[in-house]
PDB file of C-alpha atoms in Angstrom:
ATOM      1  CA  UNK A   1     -11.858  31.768  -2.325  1.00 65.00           C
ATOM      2  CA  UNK A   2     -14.473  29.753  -0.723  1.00 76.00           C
ATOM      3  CA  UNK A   3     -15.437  30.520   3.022  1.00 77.00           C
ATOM      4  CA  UNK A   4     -18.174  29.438   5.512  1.00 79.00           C
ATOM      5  CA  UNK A   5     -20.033  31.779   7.669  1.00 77.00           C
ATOM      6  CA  UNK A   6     -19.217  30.323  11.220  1.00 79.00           C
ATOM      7  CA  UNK A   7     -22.795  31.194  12.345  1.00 79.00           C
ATOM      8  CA  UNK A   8     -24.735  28.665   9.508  1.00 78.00           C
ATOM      9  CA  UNK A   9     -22.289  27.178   8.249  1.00 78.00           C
ATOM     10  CA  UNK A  10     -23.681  28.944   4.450  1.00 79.00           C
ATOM     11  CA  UNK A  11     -20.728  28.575   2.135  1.00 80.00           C
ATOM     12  CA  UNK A  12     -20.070  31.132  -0.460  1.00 72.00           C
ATOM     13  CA  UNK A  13     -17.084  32.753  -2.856  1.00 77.00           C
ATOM     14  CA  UNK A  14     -14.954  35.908  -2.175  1.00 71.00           C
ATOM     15  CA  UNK A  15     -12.063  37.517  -3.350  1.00 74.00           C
ATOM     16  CA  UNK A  16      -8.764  37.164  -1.779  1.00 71.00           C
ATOM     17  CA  UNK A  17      -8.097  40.587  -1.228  1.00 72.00           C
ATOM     18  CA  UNK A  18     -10.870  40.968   1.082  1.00 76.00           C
ATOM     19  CA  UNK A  19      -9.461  38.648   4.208  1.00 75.00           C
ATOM     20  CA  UNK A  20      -9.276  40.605   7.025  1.00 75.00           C
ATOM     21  CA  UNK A  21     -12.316  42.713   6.806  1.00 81.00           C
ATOM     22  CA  UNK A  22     -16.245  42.163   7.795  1.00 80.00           C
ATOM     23  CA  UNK A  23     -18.659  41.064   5.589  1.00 83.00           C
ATOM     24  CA  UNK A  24     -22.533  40.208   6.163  1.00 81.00           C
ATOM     25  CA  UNK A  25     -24.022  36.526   5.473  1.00 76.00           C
ATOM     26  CA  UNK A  26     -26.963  36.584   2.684  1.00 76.00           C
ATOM     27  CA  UNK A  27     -28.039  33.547   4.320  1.00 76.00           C
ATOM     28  CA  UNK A  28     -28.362  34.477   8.068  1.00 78.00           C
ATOM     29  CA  UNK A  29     -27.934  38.215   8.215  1.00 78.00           C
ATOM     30  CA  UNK A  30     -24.928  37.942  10.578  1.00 80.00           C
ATOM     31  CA  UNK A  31     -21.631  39.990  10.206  1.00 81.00           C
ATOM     32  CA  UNK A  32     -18.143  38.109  10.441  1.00 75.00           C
ATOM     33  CA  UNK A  33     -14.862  38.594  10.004  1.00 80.00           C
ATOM     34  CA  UNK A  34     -13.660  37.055   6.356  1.00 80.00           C
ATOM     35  CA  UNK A  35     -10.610  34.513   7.480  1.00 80.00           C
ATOM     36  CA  UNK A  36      -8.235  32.892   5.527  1.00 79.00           C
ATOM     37  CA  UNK A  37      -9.866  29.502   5.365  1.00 77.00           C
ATOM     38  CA  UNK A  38      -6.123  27.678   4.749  1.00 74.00           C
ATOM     39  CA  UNK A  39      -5.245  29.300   8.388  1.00 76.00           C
ATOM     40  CA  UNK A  40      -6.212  27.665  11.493  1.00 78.00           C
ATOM     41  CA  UNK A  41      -5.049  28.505  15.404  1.00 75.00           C
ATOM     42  CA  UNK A  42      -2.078  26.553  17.197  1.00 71.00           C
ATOM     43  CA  UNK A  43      -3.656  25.418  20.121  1.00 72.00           C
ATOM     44  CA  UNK A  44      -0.742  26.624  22.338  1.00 68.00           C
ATOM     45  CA  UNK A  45      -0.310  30.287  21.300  1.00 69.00           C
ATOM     46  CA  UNK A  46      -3.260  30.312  18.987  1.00 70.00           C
ATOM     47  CA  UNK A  47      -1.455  32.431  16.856  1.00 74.00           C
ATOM     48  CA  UNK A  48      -2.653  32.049  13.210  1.00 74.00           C
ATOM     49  CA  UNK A  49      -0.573  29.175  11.293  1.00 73.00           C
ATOM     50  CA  UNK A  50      -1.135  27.374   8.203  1.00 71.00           C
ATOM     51  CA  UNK A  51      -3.570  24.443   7.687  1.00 69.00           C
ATOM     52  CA  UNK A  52      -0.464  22.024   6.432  1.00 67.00           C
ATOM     53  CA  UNK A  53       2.346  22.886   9.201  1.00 66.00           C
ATOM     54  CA  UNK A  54       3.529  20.239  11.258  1.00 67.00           C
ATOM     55  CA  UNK A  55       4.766  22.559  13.936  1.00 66.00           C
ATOM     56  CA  UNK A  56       3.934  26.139  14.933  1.00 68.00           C
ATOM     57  CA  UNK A  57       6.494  28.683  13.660  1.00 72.00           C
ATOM     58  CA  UNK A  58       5.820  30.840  16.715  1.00 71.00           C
ATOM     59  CA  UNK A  59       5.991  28.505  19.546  1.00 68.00           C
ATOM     60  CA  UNK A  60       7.288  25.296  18.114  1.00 65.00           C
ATOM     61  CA  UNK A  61       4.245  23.115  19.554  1.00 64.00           C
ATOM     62  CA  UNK A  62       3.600  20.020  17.597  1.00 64.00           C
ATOM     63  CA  UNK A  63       0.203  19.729  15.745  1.00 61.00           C
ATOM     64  CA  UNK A  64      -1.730  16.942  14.758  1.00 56.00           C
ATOM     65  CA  UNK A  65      -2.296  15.277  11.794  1.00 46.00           C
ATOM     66  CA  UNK A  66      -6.346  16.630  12.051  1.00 41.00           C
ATOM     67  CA  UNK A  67      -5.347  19.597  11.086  1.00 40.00           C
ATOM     68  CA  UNK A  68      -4.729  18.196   7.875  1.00 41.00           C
ATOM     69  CA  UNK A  69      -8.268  16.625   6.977  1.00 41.00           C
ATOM     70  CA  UNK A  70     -10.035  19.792   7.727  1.00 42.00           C
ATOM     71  CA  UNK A  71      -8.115  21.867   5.345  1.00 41.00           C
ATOM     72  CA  UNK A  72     -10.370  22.399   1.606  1.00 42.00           C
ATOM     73  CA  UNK A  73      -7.738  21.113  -0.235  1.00 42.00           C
ATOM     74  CA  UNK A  74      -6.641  18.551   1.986  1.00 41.00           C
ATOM     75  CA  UNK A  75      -6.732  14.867  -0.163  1.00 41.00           C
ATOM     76  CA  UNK A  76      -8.705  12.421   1.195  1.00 43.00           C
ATOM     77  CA  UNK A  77      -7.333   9.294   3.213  1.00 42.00           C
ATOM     78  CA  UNK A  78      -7.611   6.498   1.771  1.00 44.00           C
ATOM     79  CA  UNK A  79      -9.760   3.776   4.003  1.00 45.00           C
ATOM     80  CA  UNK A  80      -7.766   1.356   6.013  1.00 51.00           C
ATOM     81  CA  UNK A  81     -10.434  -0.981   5.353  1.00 64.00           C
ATOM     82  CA  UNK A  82      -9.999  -1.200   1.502  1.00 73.00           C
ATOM     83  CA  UNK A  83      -9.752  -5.011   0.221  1.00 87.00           C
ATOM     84  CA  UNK A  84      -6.301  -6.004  -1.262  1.00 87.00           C
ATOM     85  CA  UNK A  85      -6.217  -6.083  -4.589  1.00 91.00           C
ATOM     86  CA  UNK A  86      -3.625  -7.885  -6.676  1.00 93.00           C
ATOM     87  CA  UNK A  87      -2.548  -5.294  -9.828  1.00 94.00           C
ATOM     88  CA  UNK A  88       0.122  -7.515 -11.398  1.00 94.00           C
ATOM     89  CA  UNK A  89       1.945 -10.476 -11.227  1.00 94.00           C
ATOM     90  CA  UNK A  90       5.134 -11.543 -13.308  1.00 94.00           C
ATOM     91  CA  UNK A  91       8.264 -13.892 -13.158  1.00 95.00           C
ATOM     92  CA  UNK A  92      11.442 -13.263 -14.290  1.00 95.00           C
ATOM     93  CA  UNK A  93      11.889 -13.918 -17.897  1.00 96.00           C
ATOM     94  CA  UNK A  94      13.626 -16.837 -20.005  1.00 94.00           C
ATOM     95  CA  UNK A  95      15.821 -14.361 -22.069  1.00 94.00           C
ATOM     96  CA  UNK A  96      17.417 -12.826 -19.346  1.00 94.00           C
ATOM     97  CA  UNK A  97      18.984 -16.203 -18.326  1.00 93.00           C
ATOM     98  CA  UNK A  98      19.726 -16.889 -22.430  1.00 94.00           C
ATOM     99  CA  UNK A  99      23.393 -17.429 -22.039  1.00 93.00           C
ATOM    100  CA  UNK A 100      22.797 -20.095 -18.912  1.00 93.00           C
ATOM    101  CA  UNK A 101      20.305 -21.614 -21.049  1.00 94.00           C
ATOM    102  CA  UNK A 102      22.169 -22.374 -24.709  1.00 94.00           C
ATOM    103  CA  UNK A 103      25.531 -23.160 -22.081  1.00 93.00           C
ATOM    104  CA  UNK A 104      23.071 -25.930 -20.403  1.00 92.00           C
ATOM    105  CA  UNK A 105      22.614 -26.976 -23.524  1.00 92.00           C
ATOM    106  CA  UNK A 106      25.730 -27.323 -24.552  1.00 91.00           C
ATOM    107  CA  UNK A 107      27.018 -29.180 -21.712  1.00 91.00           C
ATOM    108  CA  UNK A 108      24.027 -32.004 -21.727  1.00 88.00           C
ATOM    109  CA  UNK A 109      26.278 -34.397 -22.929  1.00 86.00           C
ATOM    110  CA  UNK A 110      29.116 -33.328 -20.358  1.00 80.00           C
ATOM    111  CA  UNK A 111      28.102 -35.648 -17.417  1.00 73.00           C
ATOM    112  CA  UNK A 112      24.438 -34.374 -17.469  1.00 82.00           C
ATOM    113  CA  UNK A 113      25.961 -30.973 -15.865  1.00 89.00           C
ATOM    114  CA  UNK A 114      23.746 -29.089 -18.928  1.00 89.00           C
ATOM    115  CA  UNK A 115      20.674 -30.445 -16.989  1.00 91.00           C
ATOM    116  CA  UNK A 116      21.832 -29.165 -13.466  1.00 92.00           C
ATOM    117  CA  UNK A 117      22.109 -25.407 -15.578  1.00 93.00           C
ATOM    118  CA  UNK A 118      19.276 -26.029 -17.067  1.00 93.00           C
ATOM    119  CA  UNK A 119      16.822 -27.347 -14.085  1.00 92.00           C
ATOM    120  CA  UNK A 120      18.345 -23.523 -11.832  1.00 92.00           C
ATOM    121  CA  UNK A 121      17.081 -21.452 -14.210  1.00 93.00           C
ATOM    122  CA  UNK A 122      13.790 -23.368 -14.259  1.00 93.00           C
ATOM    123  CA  UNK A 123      13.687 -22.939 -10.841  1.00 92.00           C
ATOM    124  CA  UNK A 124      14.713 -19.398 -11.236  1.00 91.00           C
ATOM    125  CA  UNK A 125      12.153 -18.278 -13.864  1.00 93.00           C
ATOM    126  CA  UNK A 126       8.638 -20.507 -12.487  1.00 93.00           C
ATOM    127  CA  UNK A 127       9.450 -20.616  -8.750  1.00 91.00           C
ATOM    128  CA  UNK A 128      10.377 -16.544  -8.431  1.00 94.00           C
ATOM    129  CA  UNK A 129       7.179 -14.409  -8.750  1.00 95.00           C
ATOM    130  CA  UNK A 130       6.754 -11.101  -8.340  1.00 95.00           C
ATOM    131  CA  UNK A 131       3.060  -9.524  -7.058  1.00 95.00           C
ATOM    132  CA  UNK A 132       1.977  -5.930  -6.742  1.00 95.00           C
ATOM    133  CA  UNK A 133      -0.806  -4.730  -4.824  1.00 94.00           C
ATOM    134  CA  UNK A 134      -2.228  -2.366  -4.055  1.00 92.00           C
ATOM    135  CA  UNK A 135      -0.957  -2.608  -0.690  1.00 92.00           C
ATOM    136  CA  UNK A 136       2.211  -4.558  -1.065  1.00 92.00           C
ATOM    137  CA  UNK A 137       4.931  -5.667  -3.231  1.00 94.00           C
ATOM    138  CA  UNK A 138       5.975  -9.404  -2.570  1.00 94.00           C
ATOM    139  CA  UNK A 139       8.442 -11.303  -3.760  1.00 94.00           C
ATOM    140  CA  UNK A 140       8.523 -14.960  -3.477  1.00 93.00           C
ATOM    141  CA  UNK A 141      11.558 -17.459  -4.371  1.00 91.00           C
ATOM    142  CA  UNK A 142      12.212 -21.028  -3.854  1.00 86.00           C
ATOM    143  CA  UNK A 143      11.401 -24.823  -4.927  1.00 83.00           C
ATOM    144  CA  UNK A 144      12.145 -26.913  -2.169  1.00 83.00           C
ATOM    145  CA  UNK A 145      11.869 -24.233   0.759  1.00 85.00           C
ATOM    146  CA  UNK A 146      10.337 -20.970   0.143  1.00 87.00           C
ATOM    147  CA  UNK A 147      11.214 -17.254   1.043  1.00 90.00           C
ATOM    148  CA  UNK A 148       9.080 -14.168   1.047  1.00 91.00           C
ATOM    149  CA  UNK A 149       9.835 -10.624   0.908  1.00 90.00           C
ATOM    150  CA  UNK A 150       7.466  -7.755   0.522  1.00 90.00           C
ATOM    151  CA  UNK A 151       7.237  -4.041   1.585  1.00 90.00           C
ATOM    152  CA  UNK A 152       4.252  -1.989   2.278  1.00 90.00           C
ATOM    153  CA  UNK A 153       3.468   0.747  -0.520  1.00 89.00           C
ATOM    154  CA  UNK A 154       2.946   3.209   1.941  1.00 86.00           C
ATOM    155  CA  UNK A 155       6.814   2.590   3.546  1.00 86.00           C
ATOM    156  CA  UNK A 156       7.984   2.909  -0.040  1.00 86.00           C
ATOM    157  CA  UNK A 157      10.565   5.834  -1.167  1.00 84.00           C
ATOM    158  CA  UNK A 158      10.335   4.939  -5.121  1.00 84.00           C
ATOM    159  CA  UNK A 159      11.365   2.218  -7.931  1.00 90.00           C
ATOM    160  CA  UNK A 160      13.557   2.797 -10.339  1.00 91.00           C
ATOM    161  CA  UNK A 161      14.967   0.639 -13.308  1.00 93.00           C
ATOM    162  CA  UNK A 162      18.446  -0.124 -14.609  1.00 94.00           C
ATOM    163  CA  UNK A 163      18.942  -2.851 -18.021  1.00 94.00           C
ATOM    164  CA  UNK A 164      21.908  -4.098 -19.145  1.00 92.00           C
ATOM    165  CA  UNK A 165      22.593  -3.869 -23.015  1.00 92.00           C
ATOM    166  CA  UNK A 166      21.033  -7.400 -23.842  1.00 90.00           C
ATOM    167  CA  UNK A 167      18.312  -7.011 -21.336  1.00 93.00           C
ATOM    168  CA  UNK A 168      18.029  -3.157 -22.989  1.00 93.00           C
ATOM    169  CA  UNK A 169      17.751  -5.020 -26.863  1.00 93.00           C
ATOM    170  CA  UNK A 170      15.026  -7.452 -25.502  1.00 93.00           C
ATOM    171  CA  UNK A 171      12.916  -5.510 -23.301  1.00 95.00           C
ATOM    172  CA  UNK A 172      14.094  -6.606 -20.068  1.00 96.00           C
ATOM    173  CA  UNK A 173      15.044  -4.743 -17.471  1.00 95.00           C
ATOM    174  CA  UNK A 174      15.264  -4.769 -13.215  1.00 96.00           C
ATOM    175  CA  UNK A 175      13.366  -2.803 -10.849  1.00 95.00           C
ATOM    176  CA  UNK A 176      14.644  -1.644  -7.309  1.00 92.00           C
ATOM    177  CA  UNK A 177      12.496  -0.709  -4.985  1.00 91.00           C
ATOM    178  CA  UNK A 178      13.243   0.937  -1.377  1.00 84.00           C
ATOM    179  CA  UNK A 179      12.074   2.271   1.655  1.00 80.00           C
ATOM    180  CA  UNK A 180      12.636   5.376   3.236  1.00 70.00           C
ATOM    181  CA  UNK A 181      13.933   3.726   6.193  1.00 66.00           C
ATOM    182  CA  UNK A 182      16.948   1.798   4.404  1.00 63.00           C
ATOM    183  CA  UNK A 183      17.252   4.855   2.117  1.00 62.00           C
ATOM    184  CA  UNK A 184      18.556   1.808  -0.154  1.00 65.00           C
ATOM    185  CA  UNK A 185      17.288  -0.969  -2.088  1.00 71.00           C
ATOM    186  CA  UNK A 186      14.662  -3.073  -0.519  1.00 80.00           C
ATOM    187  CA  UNK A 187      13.654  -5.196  -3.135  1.00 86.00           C
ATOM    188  CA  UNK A 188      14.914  -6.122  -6.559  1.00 91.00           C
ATOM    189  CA  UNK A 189      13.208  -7.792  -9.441  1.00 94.00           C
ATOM    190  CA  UNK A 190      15.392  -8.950 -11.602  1.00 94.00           C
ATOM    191  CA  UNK A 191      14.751  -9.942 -15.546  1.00 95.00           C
ATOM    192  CA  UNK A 192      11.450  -8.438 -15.798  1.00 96.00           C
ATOM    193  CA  UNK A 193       9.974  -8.229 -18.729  1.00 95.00           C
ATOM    194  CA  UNK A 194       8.124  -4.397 -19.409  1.00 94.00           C
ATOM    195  CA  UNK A 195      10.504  -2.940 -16.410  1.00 94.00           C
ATOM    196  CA  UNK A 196       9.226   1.112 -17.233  1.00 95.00           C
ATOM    197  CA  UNK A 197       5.620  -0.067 -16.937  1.00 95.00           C
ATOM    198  CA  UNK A 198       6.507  -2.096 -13.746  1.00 94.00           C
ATOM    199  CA  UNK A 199       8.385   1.417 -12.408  1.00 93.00           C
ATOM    200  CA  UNK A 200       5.088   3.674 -13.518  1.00 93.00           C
ATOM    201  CA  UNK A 201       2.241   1.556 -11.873  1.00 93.00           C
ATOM    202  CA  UNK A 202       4.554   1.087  -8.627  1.00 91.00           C
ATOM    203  CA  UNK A 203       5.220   4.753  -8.702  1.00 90.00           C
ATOM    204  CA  UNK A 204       2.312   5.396  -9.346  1.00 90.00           C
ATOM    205  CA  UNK A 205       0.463   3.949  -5.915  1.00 88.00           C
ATOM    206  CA  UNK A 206       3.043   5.960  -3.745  1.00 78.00           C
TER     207      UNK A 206
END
């Protein structure tokens, strides 16, 4: 266990087993009491609480989110200031809309109704992207007028994928993605190709 004499500020390693009692600093020559350095005081009853509690479990005060970033094993924050960075971007793929396209087909010759099919799931597949950064996931959709959705990572609950049995015997899949203040889904990509790696690197900047 690593503690800090609170006179220099020396750092050195001792055992567990000895919190509670005195011990002398090789550095200064002081004597201090060995504390648990994952305990801190609550400001209120400054009884002795743990590093990580949100509230004191002697008085119920509130504590601040400091206490956190003084704590050894606390993880550091990440900088507000960091650039976005775009990780991935992908459309929905052509064999997921495989039936519309061989029906547009079909139906050319049927008062050019094959070419209406046909022109959607253009639309569908070029004008739908989906970006992930390492900030946000965005979702943009439209030809003529354009929508945008996105959600911040650090609102996100999770992703998860779900393939139907064609989409499962080409590789397709779609990825949900929600918040935790919906609880639901926030965002669905639909038709993607790789969805598992799509659901790891999302996952994976929670």
């Amino acid at each position: 266990m690593k503690i800090e004499c609170p006179n220099c500020n020396a750092a050195f390693e001792v055992e567990a087993k000895y919190v509670g009692g005195h011990t002398t600093c090789s550095a200064c020559g002081n004597d201090f009491e060995i504390k648990n350095p994952n305990l801190t005081e609550c400001p209120d009853c400054f009884a002795s609480i743990s590093r990580r509690a949100l509230f004191c479990p002697h008085c119920g005060a509130g504590l601040k989110m400091s206490s956190f970033a003084s704590a050894p094993s606390a993880v550091p924050a990440v900088e507000s200031n960091e650039p976005e960075e775009t990780l991935q971007t992908c459309h929905p793929a052509a064999l997921n809309y495989l039936a519309d396209i061989i029906v547009g087909i079909i139906l050319i010759p049927v008062f050019l109704i094959g070419v209406f099919i046909l022109v959607s799931v253009w639309i569908k597949i070029c004008r739908t992207s989906y970006t992930i950064t390492n900030r946000r996931i965005i979702i943009t959709s439209g030809w003529l007028s354009k929508e945008q959705h996105e959600i911040w990572i650090k609102d996100m609950r999770g992703a998860s994928m779900s393939q139907g049995m064609l989409q499962r015997l080409f590789g397709l899949g779609n990825v949900a993605i929600g918040t935790a203040a919906t609880g639901g889904t926030e965002i669905m990509m639909i038709g993607v190709a790789g969805p598992q790696e799509i659901v790891d690197l999302v996952n994976s900047l929670r």
